[in-house]
PDB file of C-alpha atoms in Angstrom:
ATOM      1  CA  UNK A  39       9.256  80.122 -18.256  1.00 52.00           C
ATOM      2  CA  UNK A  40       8.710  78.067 -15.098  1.00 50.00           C
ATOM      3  CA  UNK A  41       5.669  78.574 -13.548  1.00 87.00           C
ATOM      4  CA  UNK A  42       6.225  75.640 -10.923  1.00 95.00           C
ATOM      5  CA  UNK A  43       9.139  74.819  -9.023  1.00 95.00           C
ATOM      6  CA  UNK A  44       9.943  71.438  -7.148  1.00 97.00           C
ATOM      7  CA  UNK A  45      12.597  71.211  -4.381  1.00 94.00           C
ATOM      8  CA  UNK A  46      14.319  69.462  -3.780  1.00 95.00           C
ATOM      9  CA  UNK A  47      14.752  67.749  -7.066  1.00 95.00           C
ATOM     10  CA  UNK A  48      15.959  64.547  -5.988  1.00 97.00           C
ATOM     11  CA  UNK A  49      15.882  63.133  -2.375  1.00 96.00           C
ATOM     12  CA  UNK A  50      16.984  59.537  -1.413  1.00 97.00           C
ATOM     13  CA  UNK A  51      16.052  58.743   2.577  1.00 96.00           C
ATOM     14  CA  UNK A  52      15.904  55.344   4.748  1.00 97.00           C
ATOM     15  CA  UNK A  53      12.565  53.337   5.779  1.00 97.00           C
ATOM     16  CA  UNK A  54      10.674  55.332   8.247  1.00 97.00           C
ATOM     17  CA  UNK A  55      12.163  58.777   7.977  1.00 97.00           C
ATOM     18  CA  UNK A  56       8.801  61.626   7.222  1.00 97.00           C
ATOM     19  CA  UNK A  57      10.112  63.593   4.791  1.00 95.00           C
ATOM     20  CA  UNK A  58       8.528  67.227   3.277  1.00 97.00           C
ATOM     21  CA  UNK A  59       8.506  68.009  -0.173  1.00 97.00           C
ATOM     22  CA  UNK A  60       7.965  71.240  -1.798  1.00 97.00           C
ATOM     23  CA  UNK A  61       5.919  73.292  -4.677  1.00 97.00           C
ATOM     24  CA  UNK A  62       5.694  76.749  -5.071  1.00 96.00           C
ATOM     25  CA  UNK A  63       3.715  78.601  -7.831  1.00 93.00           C
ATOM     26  CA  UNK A  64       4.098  82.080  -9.366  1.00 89.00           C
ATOM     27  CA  UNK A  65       0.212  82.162  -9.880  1.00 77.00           C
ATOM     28  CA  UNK A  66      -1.513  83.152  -6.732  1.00 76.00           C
ATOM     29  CA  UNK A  67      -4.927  82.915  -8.393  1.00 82.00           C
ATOM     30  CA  UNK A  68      -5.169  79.247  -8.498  1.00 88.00           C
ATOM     31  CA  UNK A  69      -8.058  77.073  -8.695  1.00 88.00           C
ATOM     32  CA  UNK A  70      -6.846  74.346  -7.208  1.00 90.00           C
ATOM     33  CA  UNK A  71      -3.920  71.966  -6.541  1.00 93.00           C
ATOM     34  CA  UNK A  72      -2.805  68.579  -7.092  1.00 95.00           C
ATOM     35  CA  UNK A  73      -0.276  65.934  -6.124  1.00 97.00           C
ATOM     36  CA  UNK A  74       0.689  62.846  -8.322  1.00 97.00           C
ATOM     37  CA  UNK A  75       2.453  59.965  -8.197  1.00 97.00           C
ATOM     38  CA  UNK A  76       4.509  58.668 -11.652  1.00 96.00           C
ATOM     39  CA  UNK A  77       6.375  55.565 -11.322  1.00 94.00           C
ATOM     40  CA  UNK A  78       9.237  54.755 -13.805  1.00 89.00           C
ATOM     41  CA  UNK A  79       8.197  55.100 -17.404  1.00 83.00           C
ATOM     42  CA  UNK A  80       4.259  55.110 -16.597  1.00 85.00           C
ATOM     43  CA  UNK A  81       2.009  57.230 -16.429  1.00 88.00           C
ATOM     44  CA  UNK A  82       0.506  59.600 -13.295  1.00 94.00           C
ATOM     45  CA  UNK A  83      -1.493  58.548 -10.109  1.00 95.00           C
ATOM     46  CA  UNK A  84      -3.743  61.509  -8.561  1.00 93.00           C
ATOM     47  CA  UNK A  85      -2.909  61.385  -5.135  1.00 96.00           C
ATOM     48  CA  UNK A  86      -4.286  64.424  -3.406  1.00 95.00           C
ATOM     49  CA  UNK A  87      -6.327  67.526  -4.656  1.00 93.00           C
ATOM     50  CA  UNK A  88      -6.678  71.008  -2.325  1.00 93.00           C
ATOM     51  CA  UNK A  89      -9.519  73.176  -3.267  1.00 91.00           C
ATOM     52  CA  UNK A  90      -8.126  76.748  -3.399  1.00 90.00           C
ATOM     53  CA  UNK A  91     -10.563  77.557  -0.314  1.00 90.00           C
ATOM     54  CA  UNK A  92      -8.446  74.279   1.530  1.00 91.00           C
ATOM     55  CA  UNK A  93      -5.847  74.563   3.981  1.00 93.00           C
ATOM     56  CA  UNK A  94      -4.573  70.948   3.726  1.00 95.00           C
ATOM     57  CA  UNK A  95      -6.207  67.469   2.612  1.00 95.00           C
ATOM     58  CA  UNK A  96      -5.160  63.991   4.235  1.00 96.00           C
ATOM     59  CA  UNK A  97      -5.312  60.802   2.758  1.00 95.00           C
ATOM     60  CA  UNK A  98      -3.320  57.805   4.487  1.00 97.00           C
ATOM     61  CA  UNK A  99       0.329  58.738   5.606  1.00 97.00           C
ATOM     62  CA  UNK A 100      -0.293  61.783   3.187  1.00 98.00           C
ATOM     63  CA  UNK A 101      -0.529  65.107   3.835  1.00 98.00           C
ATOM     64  CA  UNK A 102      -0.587  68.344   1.232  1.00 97.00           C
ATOM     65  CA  UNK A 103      -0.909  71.949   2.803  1.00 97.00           C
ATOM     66  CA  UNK A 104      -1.690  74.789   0.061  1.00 96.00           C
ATOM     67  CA  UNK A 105      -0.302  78.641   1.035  1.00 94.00           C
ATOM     68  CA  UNK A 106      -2.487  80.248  -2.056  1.00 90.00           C
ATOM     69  CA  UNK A 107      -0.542  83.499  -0.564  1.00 89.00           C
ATOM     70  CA  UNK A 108       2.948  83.194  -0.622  1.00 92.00           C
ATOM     71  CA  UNK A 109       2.170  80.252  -3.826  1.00 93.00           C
ATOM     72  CA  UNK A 110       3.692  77.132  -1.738  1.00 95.00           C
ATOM     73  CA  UNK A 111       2.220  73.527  -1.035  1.00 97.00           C
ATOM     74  CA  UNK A 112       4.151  71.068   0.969  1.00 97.00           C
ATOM     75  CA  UNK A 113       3.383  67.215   0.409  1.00 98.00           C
ATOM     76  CA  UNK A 114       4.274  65.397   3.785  1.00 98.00           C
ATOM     77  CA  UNK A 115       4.768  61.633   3.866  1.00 98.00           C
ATOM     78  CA  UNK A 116       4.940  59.576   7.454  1.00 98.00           C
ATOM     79  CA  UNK A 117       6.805  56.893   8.014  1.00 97.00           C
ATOM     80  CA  UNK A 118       8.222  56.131   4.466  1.00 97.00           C
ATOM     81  CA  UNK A 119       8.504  52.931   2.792  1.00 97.00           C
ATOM     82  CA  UNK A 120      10.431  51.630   0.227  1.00 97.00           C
ATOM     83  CA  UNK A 121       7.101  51.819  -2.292  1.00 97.00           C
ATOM     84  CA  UNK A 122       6.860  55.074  -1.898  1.00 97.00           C
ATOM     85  CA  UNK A 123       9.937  55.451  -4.530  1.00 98.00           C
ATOM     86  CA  UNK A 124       8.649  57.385  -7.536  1.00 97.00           C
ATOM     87  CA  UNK A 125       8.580  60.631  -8.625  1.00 97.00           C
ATOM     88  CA  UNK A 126       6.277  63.430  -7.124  1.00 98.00           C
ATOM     89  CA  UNK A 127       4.705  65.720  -9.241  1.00 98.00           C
ATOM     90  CA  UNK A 128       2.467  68.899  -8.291  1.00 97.00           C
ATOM     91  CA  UNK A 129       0.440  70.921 -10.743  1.00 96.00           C
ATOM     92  CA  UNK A 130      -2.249  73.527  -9.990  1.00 93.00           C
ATOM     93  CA  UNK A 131      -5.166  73.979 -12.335  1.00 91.00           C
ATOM     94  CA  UNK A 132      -5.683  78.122 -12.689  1.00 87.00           C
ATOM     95  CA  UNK A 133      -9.661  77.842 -13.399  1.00 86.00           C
ATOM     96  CA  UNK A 134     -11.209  79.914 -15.119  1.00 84.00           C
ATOM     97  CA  UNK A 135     -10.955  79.867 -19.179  1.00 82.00           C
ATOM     98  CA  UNK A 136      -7.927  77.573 -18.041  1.00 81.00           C
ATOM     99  CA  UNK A 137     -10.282  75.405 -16.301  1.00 85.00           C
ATOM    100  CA  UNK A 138      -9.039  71.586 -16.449  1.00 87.00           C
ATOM    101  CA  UNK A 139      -5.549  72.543 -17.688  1.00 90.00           C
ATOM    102  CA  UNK A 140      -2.589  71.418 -15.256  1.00 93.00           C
ATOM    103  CA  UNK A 141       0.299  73.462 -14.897  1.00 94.00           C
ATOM    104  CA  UNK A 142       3.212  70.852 -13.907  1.00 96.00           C
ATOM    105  CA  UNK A 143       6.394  71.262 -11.555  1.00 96.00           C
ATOM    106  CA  UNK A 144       9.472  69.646 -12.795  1.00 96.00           C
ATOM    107  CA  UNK A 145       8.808  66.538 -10.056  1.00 97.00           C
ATOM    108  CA  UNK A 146      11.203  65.664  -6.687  1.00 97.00           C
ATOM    109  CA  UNK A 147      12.548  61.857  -7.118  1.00 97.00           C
ATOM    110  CA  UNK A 148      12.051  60.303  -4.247  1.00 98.00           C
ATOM    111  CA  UNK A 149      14.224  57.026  -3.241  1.00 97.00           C
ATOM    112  CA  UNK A 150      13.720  55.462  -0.057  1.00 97.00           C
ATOM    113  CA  UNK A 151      15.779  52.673   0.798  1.00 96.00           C
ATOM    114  CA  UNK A 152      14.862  49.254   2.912  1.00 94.00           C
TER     115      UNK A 152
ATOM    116  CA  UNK B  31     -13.667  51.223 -15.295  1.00 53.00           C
ATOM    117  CA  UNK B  32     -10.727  49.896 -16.965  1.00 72.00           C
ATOM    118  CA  UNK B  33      -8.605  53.166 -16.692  1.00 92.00           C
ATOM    119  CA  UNK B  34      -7.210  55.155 -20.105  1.00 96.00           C
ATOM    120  CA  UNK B  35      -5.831  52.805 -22.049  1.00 96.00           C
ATOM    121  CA  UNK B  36      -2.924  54.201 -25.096  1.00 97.00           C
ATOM    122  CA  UNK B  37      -1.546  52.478 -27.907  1.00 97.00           C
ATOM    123  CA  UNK B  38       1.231  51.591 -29.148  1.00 97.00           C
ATOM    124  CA  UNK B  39       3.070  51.651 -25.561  1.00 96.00           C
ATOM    125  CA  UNK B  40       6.726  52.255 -27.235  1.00 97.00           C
ATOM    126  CA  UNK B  41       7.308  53.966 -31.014  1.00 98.00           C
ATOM    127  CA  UNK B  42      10.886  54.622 -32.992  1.00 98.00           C
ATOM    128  CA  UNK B  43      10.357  56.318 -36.329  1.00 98.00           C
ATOM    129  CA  UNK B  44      13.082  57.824 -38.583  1.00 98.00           C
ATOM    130  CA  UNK B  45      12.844  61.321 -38.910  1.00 98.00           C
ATOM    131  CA  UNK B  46      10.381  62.785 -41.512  1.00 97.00           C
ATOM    132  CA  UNK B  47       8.160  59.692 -40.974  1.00 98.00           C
ATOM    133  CA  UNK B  48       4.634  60.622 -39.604  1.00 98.00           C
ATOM    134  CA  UNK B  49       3.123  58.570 -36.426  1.00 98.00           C
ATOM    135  CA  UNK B  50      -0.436  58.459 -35.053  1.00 98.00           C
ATOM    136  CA  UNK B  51      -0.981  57.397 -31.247  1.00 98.00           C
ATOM    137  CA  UNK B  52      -4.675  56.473 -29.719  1.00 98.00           C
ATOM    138  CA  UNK B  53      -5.708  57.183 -26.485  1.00 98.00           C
ATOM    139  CA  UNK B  54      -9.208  55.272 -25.219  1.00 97.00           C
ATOM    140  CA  UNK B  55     -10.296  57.327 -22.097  1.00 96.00           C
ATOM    141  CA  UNK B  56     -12.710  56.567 -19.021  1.00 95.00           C
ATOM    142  CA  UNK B  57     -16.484  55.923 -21.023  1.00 90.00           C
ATOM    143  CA  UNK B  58     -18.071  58.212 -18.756  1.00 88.00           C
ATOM    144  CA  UNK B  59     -15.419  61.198 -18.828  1.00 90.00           C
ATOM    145  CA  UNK B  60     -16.102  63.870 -21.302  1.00 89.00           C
ATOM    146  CA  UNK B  61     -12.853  65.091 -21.216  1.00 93.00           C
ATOM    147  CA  UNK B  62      -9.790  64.640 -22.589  1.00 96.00           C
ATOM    148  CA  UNK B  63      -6.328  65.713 -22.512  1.00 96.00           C
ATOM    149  CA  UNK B  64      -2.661  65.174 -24.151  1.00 97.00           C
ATOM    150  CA  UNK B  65       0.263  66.108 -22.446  1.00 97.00           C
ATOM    151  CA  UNK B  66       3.961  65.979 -23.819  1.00 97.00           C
ATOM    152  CA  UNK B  67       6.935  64.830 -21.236  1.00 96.00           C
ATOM    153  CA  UNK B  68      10.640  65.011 -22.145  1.00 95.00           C
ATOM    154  CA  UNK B  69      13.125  63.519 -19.671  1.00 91.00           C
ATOM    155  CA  UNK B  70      13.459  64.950 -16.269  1.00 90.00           C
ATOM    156  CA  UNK B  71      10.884  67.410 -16.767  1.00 93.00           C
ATOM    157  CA  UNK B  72       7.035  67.472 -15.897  1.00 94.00           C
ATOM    158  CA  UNK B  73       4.485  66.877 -18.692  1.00 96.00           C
ATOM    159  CA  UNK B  74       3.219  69.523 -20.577  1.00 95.00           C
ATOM    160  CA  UNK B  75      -0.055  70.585 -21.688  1.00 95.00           C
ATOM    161  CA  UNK B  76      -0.453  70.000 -25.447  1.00 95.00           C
ATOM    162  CA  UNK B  77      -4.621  70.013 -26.086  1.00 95.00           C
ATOM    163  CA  UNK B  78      -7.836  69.027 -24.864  1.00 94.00           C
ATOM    164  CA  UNK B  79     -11.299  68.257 -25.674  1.00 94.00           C
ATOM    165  CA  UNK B  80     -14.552  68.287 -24.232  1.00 91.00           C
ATOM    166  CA  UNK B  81     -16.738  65.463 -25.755  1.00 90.00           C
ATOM    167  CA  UNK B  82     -15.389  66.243 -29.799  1.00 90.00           C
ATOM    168  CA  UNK B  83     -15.092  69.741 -29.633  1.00 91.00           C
ATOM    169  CA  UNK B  84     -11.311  70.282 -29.504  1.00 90.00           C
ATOM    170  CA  UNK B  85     -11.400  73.743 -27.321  1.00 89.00           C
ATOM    171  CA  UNK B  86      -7.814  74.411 -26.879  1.00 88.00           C
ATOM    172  CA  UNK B  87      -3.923  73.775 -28.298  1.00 89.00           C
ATOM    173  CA  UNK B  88      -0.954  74.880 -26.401  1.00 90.00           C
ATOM    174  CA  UNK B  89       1.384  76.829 -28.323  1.00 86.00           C
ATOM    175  CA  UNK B  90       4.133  73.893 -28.169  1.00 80.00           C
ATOM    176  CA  UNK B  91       2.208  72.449 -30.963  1.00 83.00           C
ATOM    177  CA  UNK B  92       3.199  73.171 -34.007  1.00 85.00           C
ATOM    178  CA  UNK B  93       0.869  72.970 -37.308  1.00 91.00           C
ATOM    179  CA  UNK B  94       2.772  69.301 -37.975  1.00 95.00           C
ATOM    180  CA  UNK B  95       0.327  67.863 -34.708  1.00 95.00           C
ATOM    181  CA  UNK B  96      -3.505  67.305 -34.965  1.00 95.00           C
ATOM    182  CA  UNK B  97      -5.274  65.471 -32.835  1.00 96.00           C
ATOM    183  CA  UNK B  98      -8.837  64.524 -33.201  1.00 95.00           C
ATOM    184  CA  UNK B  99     -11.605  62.850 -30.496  1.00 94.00           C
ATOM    185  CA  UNK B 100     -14.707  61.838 -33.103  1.00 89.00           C
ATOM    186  CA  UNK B 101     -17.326  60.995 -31.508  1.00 85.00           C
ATOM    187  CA  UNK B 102     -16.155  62.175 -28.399  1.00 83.00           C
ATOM    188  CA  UNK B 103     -14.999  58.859 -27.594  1.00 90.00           C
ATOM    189  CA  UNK B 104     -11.171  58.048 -28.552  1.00 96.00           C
ATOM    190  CA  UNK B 105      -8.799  60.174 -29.781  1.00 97.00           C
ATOM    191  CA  UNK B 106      -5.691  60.394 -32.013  1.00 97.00           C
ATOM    192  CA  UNK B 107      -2.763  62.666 -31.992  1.00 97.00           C
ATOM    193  CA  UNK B 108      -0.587  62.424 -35.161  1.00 97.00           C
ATOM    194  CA  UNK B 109       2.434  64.058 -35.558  1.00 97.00           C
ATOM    195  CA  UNK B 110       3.411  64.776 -39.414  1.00 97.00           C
ATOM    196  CA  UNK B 111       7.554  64.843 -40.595  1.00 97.00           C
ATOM    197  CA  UNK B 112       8.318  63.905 -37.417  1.00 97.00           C
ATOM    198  CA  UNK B 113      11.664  65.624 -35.957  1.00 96.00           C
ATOM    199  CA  UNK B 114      14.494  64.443 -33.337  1.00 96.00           C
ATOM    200  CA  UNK B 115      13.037  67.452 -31.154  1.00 95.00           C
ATOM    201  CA  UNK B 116       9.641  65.348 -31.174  1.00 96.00           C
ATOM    202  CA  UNK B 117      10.901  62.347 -28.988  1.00 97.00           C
ATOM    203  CA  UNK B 118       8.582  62.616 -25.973  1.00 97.00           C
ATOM    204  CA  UNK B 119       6.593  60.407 -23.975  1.00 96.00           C
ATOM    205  CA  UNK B 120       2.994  61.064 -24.406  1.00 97.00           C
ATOM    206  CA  UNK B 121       0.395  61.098 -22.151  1.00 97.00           C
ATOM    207  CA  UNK B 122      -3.257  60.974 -22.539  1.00 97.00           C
ATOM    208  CA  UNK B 123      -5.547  61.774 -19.617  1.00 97.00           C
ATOM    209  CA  UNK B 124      -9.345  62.027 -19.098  1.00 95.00           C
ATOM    210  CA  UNK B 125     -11.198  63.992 -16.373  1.00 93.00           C
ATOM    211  CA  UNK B 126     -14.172  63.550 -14.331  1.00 86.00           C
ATOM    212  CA  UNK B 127     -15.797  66.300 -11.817  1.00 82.00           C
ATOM    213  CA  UNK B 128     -15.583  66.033  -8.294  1.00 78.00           C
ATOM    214  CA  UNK B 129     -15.545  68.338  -5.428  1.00 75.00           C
ATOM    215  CA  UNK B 130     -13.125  70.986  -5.791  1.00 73.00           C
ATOM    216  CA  UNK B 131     -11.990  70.341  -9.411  1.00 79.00           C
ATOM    217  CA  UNK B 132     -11.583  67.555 -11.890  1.00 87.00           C
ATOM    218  CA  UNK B 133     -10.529  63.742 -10.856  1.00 88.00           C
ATOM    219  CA  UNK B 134      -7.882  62.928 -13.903  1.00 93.00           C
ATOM    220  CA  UNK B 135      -7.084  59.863 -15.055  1.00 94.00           C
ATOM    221  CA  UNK B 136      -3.802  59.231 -16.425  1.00 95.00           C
ATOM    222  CA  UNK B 137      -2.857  56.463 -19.391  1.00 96.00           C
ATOM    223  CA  UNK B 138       0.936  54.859 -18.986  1.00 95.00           C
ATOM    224  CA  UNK B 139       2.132  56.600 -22.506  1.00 96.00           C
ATOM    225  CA  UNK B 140       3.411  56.721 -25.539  1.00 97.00           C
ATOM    226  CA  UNK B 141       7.255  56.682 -25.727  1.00 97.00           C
ATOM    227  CA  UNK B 142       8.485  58.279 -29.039  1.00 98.00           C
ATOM    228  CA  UNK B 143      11.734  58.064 -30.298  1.00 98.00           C
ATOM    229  CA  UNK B 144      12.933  59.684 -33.108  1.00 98.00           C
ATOM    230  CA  UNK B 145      15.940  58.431 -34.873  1.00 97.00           C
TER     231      UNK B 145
END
């Protein structure tokens, strides 16, 4: 059963293009919702978290926007660069008795090239 | 803070042999996870605990997995008769609160393969 969806799943772009990838959820009644970072066989980075309550959270030339209604979040990266290669992953955490358990999307591999 | 740390870093094991894998979390974080990821897919949730007290296992494991946190400091995750099905990378995480949820902290896995 897949609760999380990733599109696309792979996506290979040049140096500098800002790109948009995608996450969408089945369970509206999230808690909250993270992006990470996994680079090739290690583990994951935490790169943003959006409080259910949060519209969008910044951190450098990243940007994630949560939709709790329609269940999508969009991570936007500016200006790529070539170490920004990895896989994306987004997972929400539902709260409640499922506090602290992630619920992971399938990932978008992301290739940018010099 | 010198991150999660998990041992060993790559495991092969013939089928019906039984592994063990450790995970050493964050001192300060109370909680601890272990997630399963096969090839191409996202990890999945396998079982936490909050200091020692192991408060839940996801149905993907089977009565051949245990894992144990004594102490509430390290854990272990063994997997008994160990089947082709099993080869996984594993991931241990551990958690801290912030604002808005929990701050995880992923280790770089185990890689089993099961021959």
């Amino acid at each position: 059963k897949q609760e999380v969806t990733q599109i696309p799943a792979a996506l290979s772009v040049p140096e500098g293009e800002n790109l948009v990838l995608n996450c969408s959820f089945t369970d509206s009644a999230i808690y909250n919702l993270q992006w990470f970072r996994q680079d090739p066989g290690k583990g994951l980075t935490s790169l943003l978290l959006i409080q259910s309550s949060q519209r969008e959270q910044t951190s450098g030339r990243l940007n994630a926007s949560l939709d709790k209604s329609s269940g999508r979040s969009t991570l936007y990266i500016a200006a790529s660069q070539p170490g920004d290669s990895a896989t994306y992953l987004c997972a929400y955490d539902a709260g409640g008795t499922s506090y602290g358990k992630l619920t992971f999307g399938q990932g978008t591999i992301l290739t940018v090239h010099p | 803070d010198t991150g999660v740390s998990q041992d060993p870093r790559h495991k092969i094991t013939k089928r019906g042999q039984n592994v063990t894998f450790r995970c050493d979390p964050i001192s300060e974080h109370n909680r601890l996870y272990w997630y399963r990821q096969t090839l191409g897919q996202g990890p999945e949730f396998l079982t936490y605990f909050q200091n020692e007290a192991q408060l839940e296992k996801s149905r993907l494991l089977s009565d051949r997995f245990s894992a144990e946190r004594p102490k509430g400091s390290f854990s272990t995750l063994e997997i008994q008769r160990t089947e082709q099905g099993d080869s996984a990378m594993y991931l241990c995480a551990s958690s801290k609160a912030q604002a808005g949820g929990l701050r995880y902290t992923f280790g770089s896995g185990t890689r089993l393969t099961v021959v």
